[in-house]
């Protein structure tokens, strides 16, 4: 079972992209107090689990588990 719905996702960012944002903020004259770094290509949770399962050669979970 997949916890959540198709609207649920786990934000992932490539480490090199994160490093670039941190470096740019360190060099900026007025860096913000908070940085939010997201990758618009991050799959939803089901897509992420599918990719991980494929990489591991295992079957991906099916069905959706919504807790109330």
PDB file of C-alpha atoms in Angstrom:
ATOM      1  CA  UNK A   1       0.000   0.000   0.000  1.00  0.00           C
ATOM      2  CA  UNK A   2       1.114   3.544  -0.739  1.00  0.00           C
ATOM      3  CA  UNK A   3       0.594   5.870   2.225  1.00  0.00           C
ATOM      4  CA  UNK A   4      -1.328   8.922   1.084  1.00  0.00           C
ATOM      5  CA  UNK A   5      -2.899   9.920  -2.194  1.00  0.00           C
ATOM      6  CA  UNK A   6      -1.593  10.909  -5.653  1.00  0.00           C
ATOM      7  CA  UNK A   7      -1.387  14.462  -4.264  1.00  0.00           C
ATOM      8  CA  UNK A   8       1.246  13.434  -1.691  1.00  0.00           C
ATOM      9  CA  UNK A   9       4.903  13.810  -2.582  1.00  0.00           C
ATOM     10  CA  UNK A  10       8.285  13.895  -0.893  1.00  0.00           C
ATOM     11  CA  UNK A  11      10.287  16.926  -2.005  1.00  0.00           C
ATOM     12  CA  UNK A  12      13.648  15.843  -3.388  1.00  0.00           C
ATOM     13  CA  UNK A  13      16.434  18.093  -4.650  1.00  0.00           C
ATOM     14  CA  UNK A  14      19.695  17.005  -6.288  1.00  0.00           C
ATOM     15  CA  UNK A  15      22.549  17.767  -3.908  1.00  0.00           C
ATOM     16  CA  UNK A  16      24.437  19.755  -6.559  1.00  0.00           C
ATOM     17  CA  UNK A  17      21.405  22.022  -7.032  1.00  0.00           C
ATOM     18  CA  UNK A  18      21.156  22.548  -3.291  1.00  0.00           C
ATOM     19  CA  UNK A  19      24.879  23.351  -3.109  1.00  0.00           C
ATOM     20  CA  UNK A  20      24.482  25.952  -5.875  1.00  0.00           C
ATOM     21  CA  UNK A  21      21.637  27.669  -4.025  1.00  0.00           C
ATOM     22  CA  UNK A  22      23.598  27.710  -0.767  1.00  0.00           C
ATOM     23  CA  UNK A  23      26.710  29.071  -2.497  1.00  0.00           C
ATOM     24  CA  UNK A  24      24.708  31.786  -4.256  1.00  0.00           C
ATOM     25  CA  UNK A  25      23.076  32.826  -0.979  1.00  0.00           C
ATOM     26  CA  UNK A  26      26.477  33.029   0.714  1.00  0.00           C
ATOM     27  CA  UNK A  27      27.706  35.388  -1.999  1.00  0.00           C
ATOM     28  CA  UNK A  28      24.545  37.529  -2.127  1.00  0.00           C
ATOM     29  CA  UNK A  29      24.558  40.991  -0.588  1.00  0.00           C
ATOM     30  CA  UNK A  30      21.215  40.357   1.111  1.00  0.00           C
ATOM     31  CA  UNK A  31      20.632  36.650   1.553  1.00  0.00           C
ATOM     32  CA  UNK A  32      17.187  35.660   2.867  1.00  0.00           C
ATOM     33  CA  UNK A  33      16.836  34.236   6.358  1.00  0.00           C
ATOM     34  CA  UNK A  34      15.119  31.157   4.934  1.00  0.00           C
ATOM     35  CA  UNK A  35      15.671  29.315   1.663  1.00  0.00           C
ATOM     36  CA  UNK A  36      13.132  26.960   0.128  1.00  0.00           C
ATOM     37  CA  UNK A  37      14.616  24.718  -2.547  1.00  0.00           C
ATOM     38  CA  UNK A  38      12.300  22.435  -4.513  1.00  0.00           C
ATOM     39  CA  UNK A  39      12.611  20.555  -7.793  1.00  0.00           C
ATOM     40  CA  UNK A  40       9.498  20.921  -9.956  1.00  0.00           C
ATOM     41  CA  UNK A  41      10.222  17.505 -11.503  1.00  0.00           C
ATOM     42  CA  UNK A  42       9.891  15.620  -8.211  1.00  0.00           C
ATOM     43  CA  UNK A  43       7.429  12.747  -8.759  1.00  0.00           C
ATOM     44  CA  UNK A  44       4.514  12.127  -6.416  1.00  0.00           C
ATOM     45  CA  UNK A  45       5.026   9.507  -3.710  1.00  0.00           C
ATOM     46  CA  UNK A  46       3.683   6.688  -5.882  1.00  0.00           C
ATOM     47  CA  UNK A  47       6.065   7.643  -8.706  1.00  0.00           C
ATOM     48  CA  UNK A  48       8.991   7.839  -6.303  1.00  0.00           C
ATOM     49  CA  UNK A  49       8.212   4.405  -4.862  1.00  0.00           C
ATOM     50  CA  UNK A  50       7.844   3.005  -8.396  1.00  0.00           C
ATOM     51  CA  UNK A  51      11.277   4.354  -9.388  1.00  0.00           C
ATOM     52  CA  UNK A  52      12.898   3.030  -6.191  1.00  0.00           C
ATOM     53  CA  UNK A  53      11.327  -0.402  -6.655  1.00  0.00           C
ATOM     54  CA  UNK A  54      12.449  -0.565 -10.274  1.00  0.00           C
ATOM     55  CA  UNK A  55      16.002   0.381  -9.261  1.00  0.00           C
ATOM     56  CA  UNK A  56      15.998  -2.347  -6.594  1.00  0.00           C
ATOM     57  CA  UNK A  57      14.415  -4.913  -8.917  1.00  0.00           C
ATOM     58  CA  UNK A  58      11.436  -5.313  -6.601  1.00  0.00           C
ATOM     59  CA  UNK A  59       7.704  -4.940  -7.182  1.00  0.00           C
ATOM     60  CA  UNK A  60       6.335  -1.496  -6.368  1.00  0.00           C
ATOM     61  CA  UNK A  61       3.569  -1.122  -3.798  1.00  0.00           C
ATOM     62  CA  UNK A  62       0.054  -0.815  -5.178  1.00  0.00           C
ATOM     63  CA  UNK A  63      -3.116   0.685  -3.792  1.00  0.00           C
ATOM     64  CA  UNK A  64      -3.534   3.766  -1.689  1.00  0.00           C
ATOM     65  CA  UNK A  65      -3.694   3.827   2.094  1.00  0.00           C
ATOM     66  CA  UNK A  66      -5.397   6.885   3.539  1.00  0.00           C
ATOM     67  CA  UNK A  67      -5.475   7.182   7.311  1.00  0.00           C
ATOM     68  CA  UNK A  68      -8.409   8.954   8.879  1.00  0.00           C
TER      69      UNK A  68
END
